[in-house]
Amino acid sequence: MELLKCGIIGAGILGKIHLKACLQYPYAKPVAVCDINQERANEAAEEFNLKAYTDYREMLHKTELDIIHVVTPDFAHRDPVITSLEAEKHVICEKPMATTMDDAKAIVKAVKKSGCRLMVNFSNRWNVPHHNTKKAILDGELGELKHAYARLSNTTYVPKQMLSWSDKSSPTMFLLPHMIDLVRWFFMSEAETVYASKTEGVLKSMGIDTHDTMTALVNFKNGAAACFETSWILPESLPYIVDHYVKLIGSKGITYLDMTQHVLRKYGDKAEYTRNPETIFGYSRGFPYDSIYHFLECIINDRNPISNEIDGLMNTAVLCAIIESADTGKDVRIQI
Ligand SMILES: NC(=O)c1ccc[n+]([C@@H]2O[C@H](COP(=O)([O-])OP(=O)(O)OC[C@H]3O[C@@H](n4cnc5c(N)ncnc54)[C@H](O)[C@@H]3O)[C@@H](O)[C@H]2O)c1
């Protein structure tokens, strides 16, 4: 069987995960990488033995590829996604699919025109406790879902050091796509109205022009309600950079998912706290890889991925409504 040839646009933190996933997956291989930062492109090309580009159009033109992974910053997905679709490539795009409705609609249109497949990498659907929750919902164990509380936050390490573009994004755009997608996937219903409130000042005092926290109340068409919370200002003294918690209340049951505590606590001469290893026997593992394997499998088997451009569009609609409500102080009705 011929291996799927993968090209990666954006060779940053997540780009490296996509590259490793393609390398580890038995029926695919990374072939080319593109980053506008020449040094990053060269470094990834050397590590994975690929051809390096700084212009994705040139990469699409000069290299034979089956699949494109768009792993550029949140606000920079539209052009590489649409250009890759126009070149008749299947695309896996990082979350959020888009940060404006204009971009989201243009991507949906381009997918339809191309006849290619697009997956939005809402990788938390592959996070095992979330997957098990979805199964419990489908099996009727929780009854009719009534309420969700979903929180995903980071310490200041993320906006201060990890991302060079944090002032062009926000905890809302960077983190809430995961939570909004999960709750919509659990509820199996679309969001209808949003009321949101933000706080700011801490990051701005550090020279990062974005809000600190967002709290959003979202009503869904099935009558259920969800409260979303995100923050980028948790202290760096925490033993983890991600704070992740989800609670679901149904007519027959409740689930609590404390996703932060994937830890080993060891008490000997000293107390030790380690997160579950991301590598065992040199093999990178876990849901960030499983979601990418799912896309590769779908392309090989000519199937639709479980999170597509419509999931991306609905997700962006809620994100934009949250920002609008927090900016105006008004309820916002979701419109597509
Ligand atoms: N699925 C997840 O769990 C998850 C987790 C973290 C980040 N992400 C998403 O992945 C995306 C990338 O995040 P990251 O942390 O890797 O950021 P990053 O800054 O580490 O990497 C982004 C790279 O894209 C490059 N780039 C920007 N514009 C480009 C262009 N036009 N052509 C080629 N390269 C370009 C940058 O130079 C940079 O090297 C974001 O959308 C982010 O939200 C997803």
GROMACS .gro file of C-alpha atoms and ligand atoms in nm:
model
  380
    1MET     CA    1   0.000   0.000   0.000
    2GLU     CA    2   0.129   0.343  -0.090
    3LEU     CA    3   0.187   0.569   0.210
    4LEU     CA    4  -0.017   0.889   0.245
    5LYS     CA    5   0.211   1.184   0.177
    6CYS     CA    6   0.164   1.459   0.436
    7GLY     CA    7   0.268   1.824   0.425
    8ILE     CA    8   0.266   2.038   0.738
    9ILE     CA    9   0.207   2.415   0.737
   10GLY     CA   10   0.329   2.566   1.064
   11ALA     CA   11   0.624   2.395   1.233
   12GLY     CA   12   0.562   2.515   1.589
   13ILE     CA   13   0.463   2.320   1.900
   14LEU     CA   14   0.158   2.152   1.748
   15GLY     CA   15   0.318   2.122   1.406
   16LYS     CA   16   0.579   1.893   1.564
   17ILE     CA   17   0.300   1.676   1.710
   18HIS     CA   18   0.142   1.645   1.363
   19LEU     CA   19   0.481   1.555   1.217
   20LYS     CA   20   0.541   1.287   1.482
   21ALA     CA   21   0.189   1.147   1.435
   22CYS     CA   22   0.247   1.113   1.059
   23LEU     CA   23   0.581   0.947   1.124
   24GLN     CA   24   0.439   0.704   1.380
   25TYR     CA   25   0.129   0.615   1.177
   26PRO     CA   26   0.212   0.303   0.971
   27TYR     CA   27   0.037   0.412   0.649
   28ALA     CA   28   0.154   0.776   0.627
   29LYS     CA   29   0.476   0.969   0.603
   30PRO     CA   30   0.559   1.337   0.642
   31VAL     CA   31   0.714   1.463   0.320
   32ALA     CA   32   0.740   1.842   0.344
   33VAL     CA   33   0.713   2.116   0.603
   34CYS     CA   34   0.650   2.488   0.565
   35ASP     CA   35   0.700   2.770   0.811
   36ILE     CA   36   0.735   3.141   0.741
   37ASN     CA   37   1.015   3.127   0.996
   38GLN     CA   38   1.302   2.981   0.791
   39GLU     CA   39   1.489   2.859   1.099
   40ARG     CA   40   1.186   2.664   1.226
   41ALA     CA   41   1.120   2.517   0.882
   42ASN     CA   42   1.484   2.405   0.851
   43GLU     CA   43   1.497   2.267   1.203
   44ALA     CA   44   1.182   2.055   1.152
   45ALA     CA   45   1.300   1.947   0.807
   46GLU     CA   46   1.630   1.829   0.951
   47GLU     CA   47   1.470   1.649   1.247
   48PHE     CA   48   1.216   1.465   1.030
   49ASN     CA   49   1.423   1.441   0.711
   50LEU     CA   50   1.186   1.650   0.497
   51LYS     CA   51   1.194   1.920   0.237
   52ALA     CA   52   1.162   2.270   0.393
   53TYR     CA   53   0.960   2.560   0.254
   54THR     CA   54   0.876   2.910   0.374
   55ASP     CA   55   0.587   2.953   0.131
   56TYR     CA   56   0.304   2.697   0.141
   57ARG     CA   57   0.199   2.780  -0.215
   58GLU     CA   58   0.544   2.676  -0.334
   59MET     CA   59   0.523   2.359  -0.123
   60LEU     CA   60   0.184   2.272  -0.276
   61HIS     CA   61   0.317   2.340  -0.624
   62LYS     CA   62   0.649   2.157  -0.597
   63THR     CA   63   0.576   1.855  -0.377
   64GLU     CA   64   0.341   1.567  -0.437
   65LEU     CA   65   0.114   1.556  -0.133
   66ASP     CA   66  -0.214   1.386  -0.035
   67ILE     CA   67  -0.286   1.564   0.292
   68ILE     CA   68  -0.216   1.905   0.439
   69HIS     CA   69  -0.200   1.977   0.812
   70VAL     CA   70  -0.271   2.344   0.884
   71VAL     CA   71  -0.106   2.423   1.216
   72THR     CA   72  -0.060   2.798   1.194
   73PRO     CA   73  -0.173   3.038   1.473
   74ASP     CA   74  -0.546   3.065   1.552
   75PHE     CA   75  -0.609   3.368   1.328
   76ALA     CA   76  -0.404   3.234   1.032
   77HIS     CA   77  -0.593   2.922   0.919
   78ARG     CA   78  -0.812   3.056   0.638
   79ASP     CA   79  -0.562   3.112   0.355
   80PRO     CA   80  -0.356   2.792   0.390
   81VAL     CA   81  -0.676   2.584   0.434
   82ILE     CA   82  -0.848   2.731   0.128
   83THR     CA   83  -0.534   2.721  -0.089
   84SER     CA   84  -0.477   2.355   0.004
   85LEU     CA   85  -0.840   2.266  -0.075
   86GLU     CA   86  -0.809   2.448  -0.409
   87ALA     CA   87  -0.505   2.228  -0.477
   88GLU     CA   88  -0.738   1.928  -0.412
   89LYS     CA   89  -0.574   1.816  -0.088
   90HIS     CA   90  -0.756   1.676   0.213
   91VAL     CA   91  -0.699   1.902   0.513
   92ILE     CA   92  -0.672   1.864   0.887
   93CYS     CA   93  -0.697   2.208   1.044
   94GLU     CA   94  -0.615   2.295   1.402
   95LYS     CA   95  -0.883   2.439   1.628
   96PRO     CA   96  -1.040   2.692   1.614
   97MET     CA   97  -1.116   2.639   1.247
   98ALA     CA   98  -1.153   3.018   1.222
   99THR     CA   99  -1.170   3.321   1.447
  100THR     CA  100  -1.426   3.510   1.238
  101MET     CA  101  -1.752   3.398   1.079
  102ASP     CA  102  -1.631   3.536   0.749
  103ASP     CA  103  -1.329   3.302   0.755
  104ALA     CA  104  -1.540   3.006   0.878
  105LYS     CA  105  -1.798   3.047   0.599
  106ALA     CA  106  -1.527   3.086   0.333
  107ILE     CA  107  -1.370   2.757   0.451
  108VAL     CA  108  -1.705   2.573   0.445
  109LYS     CA  109  -1.762   2.699   0.089
  110ALA     CA  110  -1.414   2.590  -0.020
  111VAL     CA  111  -1.463   2.239   0.124
  112LYS     CA  112  -1.789   2.202  -0.068
  113LYS     CA  113  -1.630   2.324  -0.392
  114SER     CA  114  -1.322   2.101  -0.360
  115GLY     CA  115  -1.494   1.771  -0.285
  116CYS     CA  116  -1.208   1.706  -0.038
  117ARG     CA  117  -1.242   1.622   0.330
  118LEU     CA  118  -1.165   1.857   0.614
  119MET     CA  119  -1.126   1.767   0.979
  120VAL     CA  120  -1.105   2.025   1.255
  121ASN     CA  121  -0.873   1.888   1.519
  122PHE     CA  122  -1.103   1.898   1.821
  123SER     CA  123  -0.864   1.650   1.979
  124ASN     CA  124  -1.039   1.642   2.316
  125ARG     CA  125  -1.305   1.414   2.165
  126TRP     CA  126  -1.025   1.153   2.173
  127ASN     CA  127  -0.937   1.226   2.536
  128VAL     CA  128  -1.046   0.897   2.695
  129PRO     CA  129  -1.263   1.031   2.983
  130HIS     CA  130  -1.449   1.252   2.733
  131HIS     CA  131  -1.491   0.960   2.496
  132ASN     CA  132  -1.629   0.747   2.781
  133THR     CA  133  -1.867   1.027   2.878
  134LYS     CA  134  -1.998   1.045   2.522
  135LYS     CA  135  -2.054   0.670   2.528
  136ALA     CA  136  -2.240   0.695   2.862
  137ILE     CA  137  -2.462   0.966   2.710
  138LEU     CA  138  -2.535   0.757   2.400
  139ASP     CA  139  -2.611   0.456   2.622
  140GLY     CA  140  -2.865   0.670   2.811
  141GLU     CA  141  -2.683   0.647   3.143
  142LEU     CA  142  -2.712   1.020   3.218
  143GLY     CA  143  -3.068   1.056   3.088
  144GLU     CA  144  -3.159   1.390   2.934
  145LEU     CA  145  -2.872   1.639   2.965
  146LYS     CA  146  -2.964   1.959   3.147
  147HIS     CA  147  -2.646   2.140   3.243
  148ALA     CA  148  -2.272   2.151   3.176
  149TYR     CA  149  -1.988   2.337   3.341
  150ALA     CA  150  -1.666   2.335   3.139
  151ARG     CA  151  -1.342   2.505   3.237
  152LEU     CA  152  -1.011   2.517   3.051
  153SER     CA  153  -0.745   2.757   3.170
  154ASN     CA  154  -0.368   2.804   3.154
  155THR     CA  155  -0.102   2.952   3.372
  156THR     CA  156   0.054   3.278   3.249
  157TYR     CA  157   0.334   3.064   3.100
  158VAL     CA  158   0.117   3.010   2.789
  159PRO     CA  159   0.047   3.373   2.692
  160LYS     CA  160   0.384   3.496   2.824
  161GLN     CA  161   0.627   3.234   2.694
  162MET     CA  162   0.468   2.952   2.496
  163LEU     CA  163   0.285   3.155   2.231
  164SER     CA  164   0.452   3.440   2.045
  165TRP     CA  165   0.111   3.552   1.913
  166SER     CA  166  -0.098   3.553   2.236
  167ASP     CA  167  -0.188   3.922   2.192
  168LYS     CA  168  -0.351   3.829   1.858
  169SER     CA  169  -0.556   3.555   2.029
  170SER     CA  170  -0.711   3.516   2.375
  171PRO     CA  171  -0.795   3.244   2.628
  172THR     CA  172  -1.139   3.244   2.462
  173MET     CA  173  -1.011   3.175   2.109
  174PHE     CA  174  -0.724   2.948   2.215
  175LEU     CA  175  -0.890   2.735   2.485
  176LEU     CA  176  -1.270   2.756   2.464
  177PRO     CA  177  -1.296   2.591   2.119
  178HIS     CA  178  -1.225   2.259   2.295
  179MET     CA  179  -1.489   2.314   2.565
  180ILE     CA  180  -1.756   2.446   2.330
  181ASP     CA  181  -1.702   2.156   2.094
  182LEU     CA  182  -1.720   1.900   2.376
  183VAL     CA  183  -2.041   2.037   2.522
  184ARG     CA  184  -2.206   2.066   2.180
  185TRP     CA  185  -2.095   1.707   2.109
  186PHE     CA  186  -2.232   1.588   2.444
  187PHE     CA  187  -2.560   1.782   2.416
  188MET     CA  188  -2.606   1.695   2.045
  189SER     CA  189  -2.769   2.034   2.010
  190GLU     CA  190  -2.677   2.378   1.875
  191ALA     CA  191  -2.613   2.684   2.088
  192GLU     CA  192  -2.887   2.946   2.069
  193THR     CA  193  -2.808   3.242   2.296
  194VAL     CA  194  -2.496   3.362   2.473
  195TYR     CA  195  -2.423   3.598   2.759
  196ALA     CA  196  -2.057   3.651   2.845
  197SER     CA  197  -1.844   3.862   3.069
  198LYS     CA  198  -1.467   3.917   3.060
  199THR     CA  199  -1.206   4.063   3.290
  200GLU     CA  200  -0.881   4.222   3.183
  201GLY     CA  201  -0.579   4.406   3.318
  202VAL     CA  202  -0.326   4.147   3.433
  203LEU     CA  203  -0.203   4.045   3.086
  204LYS     CA  204  -0.231   4.403   2.960
  205SER     CA  205  -0.002   4.514   3.246
  206MET     CA  206   0.251   4.261   3.110
  207GLY     CA  207   0.225   4.413   2.761
  208ILE     CA  208  -0.001   4.135   2.623
  209ASP     CA  209  -0.305   4.301   2.471
  210THR     CA  210  -0.580   4.049   2.542
  211HIS     CA  211  -0.834   3.968   2.813
  212ASP     CA  212  -0.750   3.768   3.127
  213THR     CA  213  -1.068   3.565   3.186
  214MET     CA  214  -1.399   3.490   3.017
  215THR     CA  215  -1.717   3.348   3.167
  216ALA     CA  216  -2.000   3.258   2.930
  217LEU     CA  217  -2.352   3.126   2.980
  218VAL     CA  218  -2.478   2.949   2.669
  219ASN     CA  219  -2.834   2.824   2.618
  220PHE     CA  220  -2.881   2.538   2.374
  221LYS     CA  221  -3.180   2.457   2.152
  222ASN     CA  222  -3.254   2.137   2.348
  223GLY     CA  223  -3.323   2.347   2.661
  224ALA     CA  224  -2.990   2.263   2.830
  225ALA     CA  225  -2.755   2.535   2.955
  226ALA     CA  226  -2.378   2.547   2.988
  227CYS     CA  227  -2.135   2.764   3.176
  228PHE     CA  228  -1.791   2.804   3.019
  229GLU     CA  229  -1.494   2.948   3.200
  230THR     CA  230  -1.141   3.023   3.080
  231SER     CA  231  -0.841   3.215   3.207
  232TRP     CA  232  -0.484   3.281   3.101
  233ILE     CA  233  -0.365   3.420   3.434
  234LEU     CA  234  -0.326   3.118   3.663
  235PRO     CA  235  -0.002   3.141   3.864
  236GLU     CA  236   0.304   2.963   3.732
  237SER     CA  237   0.359   2.805   4.073
  238LEU     CA  238   0.090   2.549   3.981
  239PRO     CA  239   0.241   2.206   3.905
  240TYR     CA  240   0.065   2.200   3.563
  241ILE     CA  241   0.001   2.458   3.291
  242VAL     CA  242  -0.351   2.338   3.205
  243ASP     CA  243  -0.649   2.347   3.442
  244HIS     CA  244  -0.928   2.139   3.288
  245TYR     CA  245  -1.257   2.040   3.448
  246VAL     CA  246  -1.594   1.934   3.307
  247LYS     CA  247  -1.921   1.857   3.489
  248LEU     CA  248  -2.238   1.730   3.326
  249ILE     CA  249  -2.579   1.702   3.489
  250GLY     CA  250  -2.846   1.483   3.332
  251SER     CA  251  -3.193   1.374   3.443
  252LYS     CA  252  -3.050   1.037   3.554
  253GLY     CA  253  -2.691   1.107   3.649
  254ILE     CA  254  -2.392   1.336   3.681
  255THR     CA  255  -2.028   1.312   3.569
  256TYR     CA  256  -1.727   1.499   3.705
  257LEU     CA  257  -1.418   1.499   3.485
  258ASP     CA  258  -1.114   1.638   3.659
  259MET     CA  259  -0.886   1.630   3.358
  260THR     CA  260  -0.601   1.815   3.527
  261GLN     CA  261  -0.516   1.535   3.767
  262HIS     CA  262  -0.355   1.283   3.528
  263VAL     CA  263  -0.081   1.255   3.784
  264LEU     CA  264   0.146   1.024   3.972
  265ARG     CA  265   0.204   1.133   4.331
  266LYS     CA  266   0.510   0.975   4.488
  267TYR     CA  267   0.606   1.023   4.850
  268GLY     CA  268   0.955   0.911   4.958
  269ASP     CA  269   1.238   1.133   5.071
  270LYS     CA  270   1.050   1.406   4.896
  271ALA     CA  271   0.703   1.452   4.752
  272GLU     CA  272   0.695   1.413   4.374
  273TYR     CA  273   0.420   1.509   4.140
  274THR     CA  274   0.442   1.399   3.775
  275ARG     CA  275   0.186   1.416   3.498
  276ASN     CA  276   0.128   1.097   3.299
  277PRO     CA  277   0.420   1.057   3.059
  278GLU     CA  278   0.354   1.163   2.703
  279THR     CA  279   0.616   0.921   2.575
  280ILE     CA  280   0.656   0.553   2.655
  281PHE     CA  281   0.937   0.346   2.506
  282GLY     CA  282   1.016   0.645   2.283
  283TYR     CA  283   0.669   0.642   2.129
  284SER     CA  284   0.460   0.961   2.162
  285ARG     CA  285   0.109   0.878   2.273
  286GLY     CA  286  -0.228   1.006   2.389
  287PHE     CA  287  -0.527   1.191   2.249
  288PRO     CA  288  -0.326   1.461   2.064
  289TYR     CA  289  -0.195   1.178   1.842
  290ASP     CA  290  -0.513   0.967   1.830
  291SER     CA  291  -0.717   1.249   1.672
  292ILE     CA  292  -0.461   1.283   1.391
  293TYR     CA  293  -0.455   0.903   1.338
  294HIS     CA  294  -0.835   0.920   1.305
  295PHE     CA  295  -0.805   1.168   1.016
  296LEU     CA  296  -0.539   0.959   0.840
  297GLU     CA  297  -0.758   0.649   0.880
  298CYS     CA  298  -1.059   0.835   0.736
  299ILE     CA  299  -0.864   0.939   0.427
  300ILE     CA  300  -0.733   0.585   0.374
  301ASN     CA  301  -1.079   0.434   0.417
  302ASP     CA  302  -1.266   0.711   0.232
  303ARG     CA  303  -1.477   0.803   0.535
  304ASN     CA  304  -1.586   1.132   0.690
  305PRO     CA  305  -1.396   1.244   1.001
  306ILE     CA  306  -1.610   1.284   1.311
  307SER     CA  307  -1.536   1.656   1.339
  308ASN     CA  308  -1.573   1.840   1.012
  309GLU     CA  309  -1.610   2.193   0.876
  310ILE     CA  310  -1.969   2.224   1.006
  311ASP     CA  311  -1.848   2.150   1.359
  312GLY     CA  312  -1.581   2.415   1.297
  313LEU     CA  313  -1.841   2.666   1.173
  314MET     CA  314  -2.076   2.615   1.469
  315ASN     CA  315  -1.780   2.639   1.708
  316THR     CA  316  -1.666   2.970   1.558
  317ALA     CA  317  -2.025   3.102   1.578
  318VAL     CA  318  -2.027   3.047   1.957
  319LEU     CA  319  -1.675   3.191   2.002
  320CYS     CA  320  -1.769   3.506   1.808
  321ALA     CA  321  -2.096   3.541   2.003
  322ILE     CA  322  -1.905   3.514   2.333
  323ILE     CA  323  -1.661   3.789   2.229
  324GLU     CA  324  -1.949   4.009   2.105
  325SER     CA  325  -2.149   3.964   2.424
  326ALA     CA  326  -1.849   4.038   2.646
  327ASP     CA  327  -1.770   4.350   2.439
  328THR     CA  328  -2.128   4.484   2.434
  329GLY     CA  329  -2.265   4.354   2.765
  330LYS     CA  330  -2.569   4.221   2.578
  331ASP     CA  331  -2.722   3.880   2.511
  332VAL     CA  332  -2.628   3.756   2.164
  333ARG     CA  333  -2.846   3.526   1.953
  334ILE     CA  334  -2.638   3.289   1.741
  335GLN     CA  335  -2.690   3.341   1.369
  336ILE     CA  336  -2.523   3.154   1.088
  337LIG     N1  337  -0.557   2.051   1.931
  337LIG     C1  338  -0.495   2.099   2.039
  337LIG     O1  339  -0.507   2.044   2.149
  337LIG     C2  340  -0.409   2.221   2.028
  337LIG     C3  341  -0.318   2.254   2.130
  337LIG     C4  342  -0.239   2.367   2.115
  337LIG     C5  343  -0.250   2.447   2.002
  337LIG     N2  344  -0.341   2.414   1.906
  337LIG     C6  345  -0.358   2.500   1.786
  337LIG     O2  346  -0.253   2.476   1.693
  337LIG     C7  347  -0.226   2.596   1.619
  337LIG     C8  348  -0.076   2.625   1.628
  337LIG     O3  349  -0.040   2.644   1.764
  337LIG     P1  350   0.112   2.627   1.814
  337LIG     O4  351   0.105   2.623   1.961
  337LIG     O5  352   0.179   2.519   1.741
  337LIG     O6  353   0.174   2.769   1.769
  337LIG     P2  354   0.325   2.800   1.734
  337LIG     O7  355   0.341   2.949   1.740
  337LIG     O8  356   0.415   2.716   1.818
  337LIG     O9  357   0.339   2.751   1.582
  337LIG     C9  358   0.275   2.814   1.476
  337LIG    C10  359   0.377   2.822   1.360
  337LIG    O10  360   0.309   2.865   1.242
  337LIG    C11  361   0.401   2.946   1.168
  337LIG     N3  362   0.325   3.024   1.070
  337LIG    C12  363   0.247   3.134   1.090
  337LIG     N4  364   0.190   3.173   0.974
  337LIG    C13  365   0.233   3.086   0.879
  337LIG    C14  366   0.211   3.075   0.740
  337LIG     N5  367   0.132   3.159   0.674
  337LIG     N6  368   0.273   2.975   0.672
  337LIG    C15  369   0.354   2.889   0.737
  337LIG     N7  370   0.379   2.894   0.869
  337LIG    C16  371   0.320   2.992   0.939
  337LIG    C17  372   0.472   3.026   1.275
  337LIG    O11  373   0.594   3.080   1.228
  337LIG    C18  374   0.490   2.921   1.384
  337LIG    O12  375   0.615   2.854   1.373
  337LIG    C19  376  -0.316   2.704   1.681
  337LIG    O13  377  -0.432   2.721   1.604
  337LIG    C20  378  -0.351   2.648   1.818
  337LIG    O14  379  -0.474   2.691   1.872
  337LIG    C21  380  -0.417   2.303   1.916
   0.00000   0.00000   0.00000
